[in-house]
Amino acid sequence: MSDPEKKKILLLPENQLVSADDQQSLFEALTMAGILIRSDCGGAGRCGKCSVRIVDAGKTEDCPPDELEQHLISEKDLGRGFRLACRVKIESDMTVEIPDSSRFIPEVVAKPATQQLLDEALAVRGNGQSTLKGYGLAVDLGTTTIGVYLCDLSLLKVAASVAIRNPQSMLGADVISRISAVMMDQRNLSRLQQMAVGGIEAAVRSLCDTAHISSEEINRMTIVGNSTMIHLILGVDPSSIGISPYQPKFTEERKVPAQEIGFHFNPAITVYTPPLISGFLGADILAAAYAVRFFDQPPGTLLVDMGTNGELMLKGKEGITATSCATGPAFEGANIHHGMQATPGAVDAVKLDNHSGEIKISVIKNNKGRTVKPSGICGSGILSAVAEFVRSKAVLEDGAFNPQGTHPGLKFDKGKLREFMIAPSEATATGRDLTVTQKDIRSIQLAKSALSSGIKMICEKAGIKRPEKILLAGAFGNYMNLDDCYTIGLLAGVGPENIKVIGNAAGVGAVMTMFDQTSIAELKKLARLAKVFNLSANPEFQDIFVKNLNF
């Protein structure tokens, strides 16, 4: 029997019926139903990618187009009923047409570093033979990006993988924002859980289509993520993580029926989440450490898992120390003015010629290797741009645009330097100038200071001057140039020759739980032996953070 308080949305052209809460955004309602539409800005109304047509436009009279929509949608299209799904509040039943251009179709993006790490892990831990059957699902539930891997259990290999923007970004770009959303309204706990489940369900459908299998063939599932993400996906209130002493509700591993969480692709399976270390050190850093065989690494090795929440694990002579630092989502292209995921159409590198004034950009190609026009800029692209601006003196050491700069890409607004154009409107897929703003640079500045300060302090805690070797994990690192890191001081002055980019190690660790029966015991051991170093409780951190702000 249907809930009379729910609103009904008829989706065209497939004639699919979706239920929604009153005043819920159309974007959120579709996400919870496992229908993903494009959104590079996480539902903030900046990218214009989630354009849909309200067939019965009169149903949105009480929710007229706001200033953002009027800027991104032509007057003619507004008159035809086109709106941004993230700006439309549902107040009555409606019929909605989703254009093909607005549908999010997960694409497999080549991740050579991640594949190499997986091959190495299998070679060391696997025997090349398997008695397992069917498929497993490994999920790296990141704050900004969700990586989903379909694992062929009989062949010990990843059959297909996709990465999607975490729909939870609608309720906050970082974990503290999402915790605050739950503290303000307990109903947001269920909303956040359903958003993540809906995103994963959509990814599963895409993976099953790619591998030509039925979702019922998936018989096991592992989810890793930071402590807040694991609480949210399990429907556990994470509020205690947001207030001192920042303790999670649980740290032990969990095994939960998929049906209890809300998964429908095969509700009979059990979902496994590895143990957590602390409130801000979760199953993701443990999975990454397991993937790189951290116990076997030499002293002085630092594992850096770069994401919205930067997590660090250092092997010293006296044991393993771990900490976390709030780097923010800028490294993953979120909260950047033209930010997007590292998917086709994203600028992943920028080069400036100071003599000719020419700007060269590298754009991620599509799955068929075809060049596409740039749509936005991903994490490695914004880092590349900032490093290039610093090298060319377009940006000063304090992070401000150089007022004496003469590069034609520098743009003024009301007498102040506000942005740097890296691609003109006629060369982009959006038809708008692609720019890096002063605010974007400040976001990178804050993120780099948080990470480099965290590295400095964890090394001091372990009694060493600097790491001997850095293992750089995270999807962000797949396209990152290490010289760019060194230019802006991202990794505490450690040279590129001492850094190894290993890709999404947390995802690889989750995959290995499918193949290696010893993984659970080792994950527990890592969680037990890691000594937590709380940066925020250290009075020196703020001083070091301020000193590290300059490029």
XYZ file of C-alpha atoms in Angstrom:
551
model
C 0.000 0.000 0.000
C 1.505 3.350 -0.997
C 2.216 6.102 1.540
C -0.374 8.899 1.019
C 2.170 11.503 2.184
C 4.603 10.532 -0.548
C 4.630 12.391 -3.866
C 4.771 10.456 -7.122
C 7.213 11.275 -9.923
C 6.640 9.731 -13.336
C 9.916 9.514 -15.248
C 10.000 9.686 -19.017
C 10.704 8.082 -21.418
C 10.800 4.825 -19.409
C 7.463 5.466 -17.593
C 9.069 4.626 -14.242
C 7.308 5.717 -11.054
C 9.389 7.068 -8.142
C 8.205 8.136 -4.680
C 9.487 11.259 -2.941
C 8.987 13.184 0.290
C 7.297 16.570 0.307
C 9.870 19.399 -0.150
C 12.584 16.899 -1.048
C 14.779 18.003 -3.932
C 14.178 16.216 -7.216
C 17.896 15.396 -7.416
C 17.811 13.661 -4.028
C 14.622 11.760 -4.804
C 16.105 10.374 -8.014
C 19.358 9.447 -6.254
C 17.527 7.559 -3.515
C 15.712 5.622 -6.225
C 19.093 4.616 -7.683
C 18.720 6.906 -10.706
C 21.881 8.936 -11.117
C 21.955 12.119 -13.108
C 25.024 14.224 -13.788
C 26.246 16.611 -11.115
C 29.858 17.735 -11.037
C 29.134 20.227 -8.224
C 27.434 17.758 -5.849
C 24.017 19.401 -6.096
C 25.166 22.951 -5.347
C 23.564 24.396 -8.492
C 26.852 25.510 -10.059
C 27.532 23.081 -12.905
C 24.154 22.982 -14.672
C 24.595 19.285 -15.544
C 21.417 18.017 -13.821
C 19.051 19.699 -16.267
C 15.647 17.972 -16.581
C 12.302 18.964 -18.089
C 9.247 19.261 -15.858
C 6.550 18.185 -18.304
C 3.749 19.595 -16.162
C 5.677 22.797 -15.384
C 2.750 24.270 -13.491
C 3.534 21.867 -10.647
C 6.590 24.002 -9.726
C 4.907 27.417 -9.580
C 5.668 27.668 -5.852
C 9.315 26.835 -6.544
C 10.287 29.233 -9.356
C 13.772 29.216 -10.968
C 16.311 30.898 -8.718
C 19.234 33.102 -9.748
C 21.535 30.124 -10.363
C 19.069 28.486 -12.730
C 18.424 31.739 -14.576
C 22.179 32.042 -15.126
C 22.663 28.448 -16.349
C 19.442 27.837 -18.330
C 18.312 30.024 -21.210
C 15.048 31.913 -20.914
C 13.671 29.871 -23.820
C 14.478 26.545 -22.108
C 13.079 27.753 -18.790
C 9.855 28.505 -20.651
C 9.842 24.921 -21.970
C 10.018 23.561 -18.409
C 13.742 22.877 -18.107
C 15.055 23.118 -14.534
C 18.034 21.975 -12.483
C 17.004 18.891 -10.511
C 19.036 20.022 -7.509
C 17.036 23.273 -7.243
C 13.512 21.878 -7.659
C 11.586 21.134 -4.441
C 8.861 18.534 -4.820
C 5.491 19.848 -3.690
C 3.100 17.676 -5.692
C 3.012 14.733 -8.095
C 4.825 15.525 -11.331
C 6.057 14.110 -14.627
C 9.743 14.563 -15.406
C 11.690 13.919 -18.593
C 15.420 13.222 -18.160
C 17.434 14.030 -21.313
C 20.196 11.610 -22.301
C 22.722 14.418 -21.821
C 21.809 14.652 -18.132
C 21.976 10.949 -17.349
C 25.036 9.812 -15.424
C 26.516 6.753 -17.069
C 29.409 5.416 -14.969
C 32.514 4.988 -17.091
C 35.468 2.782 -16.276
C 38.460 5.100 -16.035
C 41.892 3.523 -16.455
C 43.764 3.451 -13.136
C 47.159 1.892 -13.948
C 48.643 2.442 -10.490
C 45.663 0.768 -8.801
C 45.814 -2.211 -11.176
C 49.554 -2.606 -10.576
C 49.026 -2.613 -6.809
C 46.272 -5.226 -7.136
C 48.519 -7.433 -9.295
C 51.311 -7.150 -6.724
C 48.965 -7.971 -3.839
C 47.577 -11.022 -5.655
C 51.059 -12.226 -6.574
C 52.205 -12.121 -2.948
C 49.055 -13.269 -1.175
C 47.248 -15.338 -3.775
C 48.167 -18.787 -5.061
C 46.635 -18.204 -8.470
C 43.907 -20.747 -7.761
C 40.477 -20.333 -6.284
C 37.743 -22.581 -4.993
C 35.335 -19.664 -4.796
C 32.438 -19.148 -7.170
C 30.355 -16.216 -8.308
C 31.152 -12.545 -7.815
C 31.960 -10.224 -4.953
C 31.459 -6.482 -4.581
C 34.149 -4.280 -3.026
C 33.161 -0.693 -2.233
C 35.435 2.169 -1.215
C 32.871 4.566 0.255
C 34.725 7.871 0.114
C 33.374 11.159 1.383
C 33.485 12.638 -2.119
C 33.906 9.643 -4.449
C 32.573 6.077 -4.274
C 34.686 3.403 -5.980
C 32.872 0.123 -6.734
C 34.700 -3.016 -7.895
C 33.036 -6.153 -9.291
C 35.277 -9.120 -8.443
C 35.284 -12.456 -10.288
C 35.888 -14.838 -7.375
C 36.758 -17.867 -9.479
C 39.366 -16.038 -11.584
C 40.726 -13.821 -8.750
C 40.392 -10.644 -10.774
C 38.402 -7.422 -11.002
C 35.876 -7.852 -13.805
C 34.887 -4.162 -13.921
C 34.979 -1.033 -11.773
C 33.338 2.384 -11.678
C 33.682 5.574 -9.674
C 30.808 7.938 -8.928
C 30.383 11.176 -6.993
C 29.009 10.453 -3.522
C 25.404 11.784 -3.581
C 25.685 12.563 0.146
C 27.560 15.718 -0.903
C 24.126 17.358 -1.091
C 24.085 17.440 2.720
C 27.689 18.570 3.125
C 31.074 18.296 1.433
C 32.862 16.809 4.455
C 32.149 14.429 7.326
C 31.625 17.188 9.911
C 28.909 18.755 7.735
C 27.120 15.415 7.443
C 27.431 14.729 11.154
C 25.972 18.185 11.801
C 23.092 17.410 9.417
C 22.246 14.315 11.486
C 22.550 16.215 14.769
C 20.142 18.900 13.495
C 17.587 16.418 12.149
C 17.673 12.680 12.896
C 15.766 12.034 9.664
C 18.954 12.961 7.813
C 20.581 9.751 9.065
C 18.181 7.690 6.951
C 18.497 10.152 4.040
C 22.298 9.907 4.028
C 22.161 6.113 4.210
C 19.682 5.927 1.327
C 21.749 8.340 -0.791
C 24.843 6.141 -0.495
C 22.828 2.955 -1.085
C 21.158 4.507 -4.158
C 24.511 5.502 -5.616
C 26.000 2.049 -5.053
C 22.900 0.357 -6.504
C 23.242 2.442 -9.687
C 26.924 1.502 -9.924
C 26.056 -2.187 -9.477
C 23.584 -2.075 -12.365
C 26.242 -0.548 -14.596
C 28.841 -3.126 -13.548
C 26.488 -6.054 -14.100
C 25.608 -4.741 -17.563
C 29.319 -4.403 -18.395
C 30.134 -7.924 -17.160
C 26.911 -9.429 -18.613
C 25.903 -11.018 -15.314
C 22.866 -11.007 -13.044
C 23.158 -9.147 -9.745
C 22.057 -12.383 -8.027
C 25.472 -13.829 -8.900
C 27.041 -11.379 -6.412
C 27.331 -13.390 -3.186
C 29.565 -11.283 -0.931
C 30.244 -7.617 -0.277
C 32.839 -5.528 1.571
C 32.549 -1.796 2.256
C 35.482 0.286 3.490
C 35.475 3.972 4.314
C 36.285 6.455 7.039
C 34.537 6.016 10.377
C 31.721 8.467 9.613
C 30.986 6.878 6.227
C 30.824 3.407 7.782
C 28.445 4.645 10.496
C 26.197 6.290 7.900
C 26.004 3.314 5.517
C 25.097 1.060 8.467
C 22.487 3.548 9.695
C 24.347 4.241 12.957
C 24.256 7.803 14.329
C 27.796 9.268 13.959
C 27.126 12.305 16.194
C 29.639 11.192 18.855
C 32.432 11.516 16.254
C 31.636 15.211 15.851
C 32.049 16.233 19.503
C 34.946 15.845 21.920
C 36.413 13.274 22.586
C 35.378 12.282 19.002
C 34.647 8.636 19.735
C 32.799 6.371 17.283
C 29.790 4.345 18.442
C 31.709 1.172 17.576
C 35.141 0.131 16.299
C 34.686 -3.593 15.765
C 34.045 -5.204 12.371
C 30.425 -5.592 11.352
C 28.569 -8.228 9.326
C 25.078 -7.074 8.394
C 22.427 -8.498 6.020
C 22.313 -6.323 2.890
C 18.531 -6.106 3.210
C 18.853 -4.331 6.590
C 20.940 -1.590 4.975
C 18.506 -1.164 2.099
C 20.255 -2.948 -0.779
C 17.961 -4.612 -3.301
C 20.358 -6.004 -5.933
C 20.763 -9.153 -3.796
C 19.291 -8.611 -0.308
C 20.284 -12.119 0.826
C 24.025 -11.419 0.986
C 25.970 -10.228 4.032
C 27.827 -6.912 4.010
C 31.199 -6.902 5.784
C 32.819 -3.723 7.134
C 36.358 -4.034 8.584
C 37.200 -2.603 12.021
C 37.788 1.095 12.678
C 40.772 2.595 14.505
C 39.198 5.771 15.894
C 36.673 8.481 15.073
C 38.736 9.808 12.179
C 40.759 6.728 11.230
C 38.562 4.176 9.580
C 38.427 0.979 7.600
C 39.809 2.744 4.514
C 43.303 3.377 5.923
C 43.365 -0.189 7.301
C 42.429 -1.603 3.883
C 45.099 0.560 2.227
C 47.726 -0.589 4.734
C 46.751 -4.209 4.138
C 47.026 -3.742 0.351
C 50.622 -2.428 0.602
C 51.684 -5.067 3.174
C 52.445 -2.352 5.703
C 53.893 -4.759 8.281
C 56.584 -5.656 5.741
C 57.530 -2.059 4.895
C 60.846 -0.656 6.242
C 60.827 1.845 9.145
C 60.324 5.406 7.944
C 57.569 4.427 5.477
C 54.574 6.769 5.484
C 51.266 5.732 3.937
C 49.223 8.765 2.866
C 45.621 8.140 1.842
C 44.593 11.418 0.218
C 40.924 12.224 0.194
C 38.516 14.638 1.815
C 39.895 13.351 5.104
C 43.659 12.801 4.736
C 44.746 9.740 6.712
C 48.376 9.017 7.602
C 50.034 5.832 8.872
C 53.747 5.858 9.722
C 55.926 2.871 10.468
C 58.540 3.971 12.994
C 61.148 2.010 14.885
C 58.793 1.734 17.868
C 55.720 0.654 15.950
C 52.885 2.106 13.860
C 51.431 5.589 14.437
C 48.339 6.906 12.662
C 46.569 10.246 12.429
C 44.145 12.171 10.234
C 43.892 15.737 8.973
C 40.926 17.565 7.461
C 42.218 18.308 3.969
C 38.751 19.009 2.569
C 37.325 17.851 -0.766
C 39.411 20.110 -3.065
C 41.841 17.316 -3.973
C 38.905 15.399 -5.458
C 37.628 18.354 -7.477
C 34.786 19.180 -5.086
C 34.157 22.696 -3.759
C 36.165 23.952 -6.739
C 34.274 26.462 -8.915
C 34.473 24.286 -12.060
C 35.410 21.112 -10.202
C 34.436 17.612 -11.293
C 35.487 13.982 -10.913
C 38.472 12.573 -12.769
C 36.233 11.327 -15.585
C 36.173 12.035 -19.337
C 36.126 15.774 -19.962
C 38.062 16.683 -16.823
C 41.219 18.786 -17.129
C 43.936 16.828 -15.319
C 47.022 18.966 -16.112
C 47.812 22.584 -17.006
C 50.951 24.097 -18.560
C 51.776 27.771 -19.107
C 54.249 29.260 -21.576
C 55.375 32.548 -20.064
C 56.924 33.729 -23.303
C 54.054 33.091 -25.716
C 51.274 33.278 -23.141
C 49.915 29.949 -24.444
C 47.994 27.706 -22.074
C 48.057 23.958 -22.676
C 45.635 21.660 -20.914
C 45.369 17.884 -20.760
C 41.840 16.467 -20.788
C 40.883 12.915 -19.762
C 39.664 11.012 -22.828
C 36.598 8.800 -22.959
C 36.630 5.006 -22.720
C 37.229 4.694 -26.454
C 40.281 6.924 -26.278
C 38.582 9.803 -28.038
C 39.331 13.391 -27.165
C 36.455 15.331 -25.627
C 36.026 19.014 -24.868
C 36.802 20.035 -21.281
C 33.816 20.226 -18.935
C 35.618 21.067 -15.701
C 38.750 20.423 -13.696
C 39.493 17.465 -11.419
C 41.720 17.276 -8.340
C 45.009 16.640 -10.121
C 44.107 19.364 -12.615
C 43.540 22.039 -9.985
C 46.766 21.029 -8.252
C 48.619 21.203 -11.586
C 47.141 24.629 -12.329
C 48.073 26.071 -8.940
C 51.618 24.690 -9.149
C 52.009 26.162 -12.627
C 50.696 29.541 -11.448
C 53.229 29.496 -8.606
C 56.099 28.582 -10.950
C 55.151 31.341 -13.399
C 54.651 33.941 -10.625
C 50.997 34.384 -11.584
C 50.307 33.421 -7.961
C 52.460 34.728 -5.116
C 53.818 32.676 -2.216
C 50.947 33.830 -0.010
C 48.417 32.373 -2.474
C 47.158 35.642 -3.934
C 47.077 36.344 -7.654
C 50.013 38.560 -8.604
C 48.635 42.121 -9.158
C 51.645 42.785 -11.417
C 50.901 39.701 -13.514
C 50.591 40.238 -17.255
C 49.408 36.821 -18.415
C 46.302 37.180 -20.643
C 44.522 34.472 -18.663
C 44.356 36.659 -15.553
C 40.903 38.209 -15.199
C 39.877 41.197 -13.083
C 36.517 41.883 -11.476
C 35.855 45.341 -10.023
C 39.552 46.087 -9.984
C 40.537 42.866 -8.182
C 42.102 39.730 -9.603
C 39.496 37.007 -9.213
C 40.305 34.187 -11.612
C 42.554 32.699 -14.267
C 41.002 31.414 -17.498
C 42.508 28.139 -18.672
C 40.048 27.501 -21.545
C 37.745 29.972 -23.347
C 34.024 29.356 -23.734
C 34.270 28.335 -27.386
C 36.650 25.489 -26.477
C 34.626 23.977 -23.621
C 31.745 21.514 -23.506
C 29.714 23.832 -21.287
C 30.004 26.920 -23.499
C 31.405 28.864 -20.533
C 34.946 29.989 -19.744
C 36.797 27.367 -17.688
C 38.530 29.226 -14.865
C 40.449 28.784 -11.631
C 39.297 31.286 -9.031
C 41.041 32.903 -6.073
C 38.773 30.852 -3.809
C 39.918 27.642 -5.567
C 43.536 28.532 -4.845
C 42.713 29.199 -1.197
C 41.048 25.759 -0.975
C 44.212 24.071 -2.265
C 46.320 26.241 0.053
C 44.357 25.145 3.124
C 44.353 21.482 2.060
C 48.100 21.399 1.383
C 48.870 23.049 4.736
C 46.684 20.559 6.620
C 48.414 17.593 4.972
C 51.998 18.857 5.140
C 51.499 19.927 8.787
C 50.079 16.495 9.610
C 53.100 14.794 8.029
C 55.511 17.014 9.955
C 53.827 16.341 13.281
C 53.420 12.580 12.911
C 57.113 12.363 12.058
C 58.018 14.382 15.155
C 55.812 12.064 17.212
C 57.726 9.062 15.877
C 61.093 10.743 16.446
C 62.135 11.093 12.794
C 62.877 14.217 10.747
C 60.948 13.235 7.628
C 59.683 10.053 5.920
C 62.185 7.863 4.095
C 59.459 6.820 1.671
C 55.888 7.946 1.015
C 53.269 5.600 -0.418
C 50.686 7.940 -1.909
C 47.242 6.340 -2.052
C 43.874 7.599 -3.264
C 42.219 7.886 -6.669
C 43.467 11.481 -6.804
C 47.059 10.277 -7.127
C 46.483 8.397 -10.385
C 46.864 11.535 -12.486
C 48.924 13.669 -10.124
C 52.334 15.040 -11.070
C 54.790 14.678 -8.186
C 56.735 17.752 -9.288
C 53.533 19.747 -8.753
C 53.329 18.381 -5.194
C 56.912 19.421 -4.534
C 56.349 22.899 -6.016
C 53.557 23.796 -3.582
C 55.028 21.899 -0.612
C 52.207 19.396 -0.405
C 54.188 16.457 0.977
C 56.360 18.271 3.525
C 59.335 18.751 1.230
C 59.821 15.059 0.383
C 61.245 14.817 -3.141
C 59.484 12.964 -5.987
C 62.195 10.292 -5.998
C 61.031 9.133 -2.544
C 57.321 9.009 -3.380
C 55.468 6.103 -4.948
C 51.953 6.626 -6.320
C 49.965 3.457 -5.645
C 46.416 4.407 -6.682
C 43.281 3.525 -4.740
C 44.875 1.270 -2.138
C 41.760 1.272 0.047
C 39.774 -0.135 -2.879
C 42.458 -2.760 -3.501
C 42.366 -3.739 0.180
C 38.593 -4.140 -0.035
C 39.016 -6.291 -3.151
C 41.584 -8.476 -1.388
C 39.072 -9.337 1.350
C 37.224 -11.196 -1.412
C 40.227 -13.301 -2.370
C 42.409 -13.704 0.726
C 41.029 -15.569 3.735
C 43.773 -14.169 6.019
C 42.750 -10.564 5.363
C 40.256 -10.251 8.228
C 42.793 -11.341 10.852
C 45.419 -8.939 9.494
C 42.986 -6.021 9.393
C 42.130 -6.654 13.049
C 45.827 -6.797 13.932
C 46.520 -3.495 12.172
C 43.618 -1.829 13.998
C 44.859 -3.147 17.349
C 48.523 -2.120 16.935
C 48.090 1.348 15.378
C 48.715 4.101 17.947
C 46.422 7.086 17.383
C 47.959 10.574 17.397
C 45.281 13.271 17.656
C 46.441 16.361 15.752
C 43.522 18.558 16.798
C 44.326 18.034 20.478
C 47.932 19.137 19.982
C 48.417 22.854 20.792
C 51.300 23.119 18.305
C 49.256 22.096 15.298
C 47.630 25.479 14.659
C 50.993 27.280 14.706
C 52.543 24.762 12.307
C 49.451 24.939 10.084
C 49.746 28.734 9.763
C 53.483 28.509 9.002
C 52.813 25.982 6.220
C 50.161 28.043 4.433
C 52.581 29.714 2.007
C 53.466 27.987 -1.242
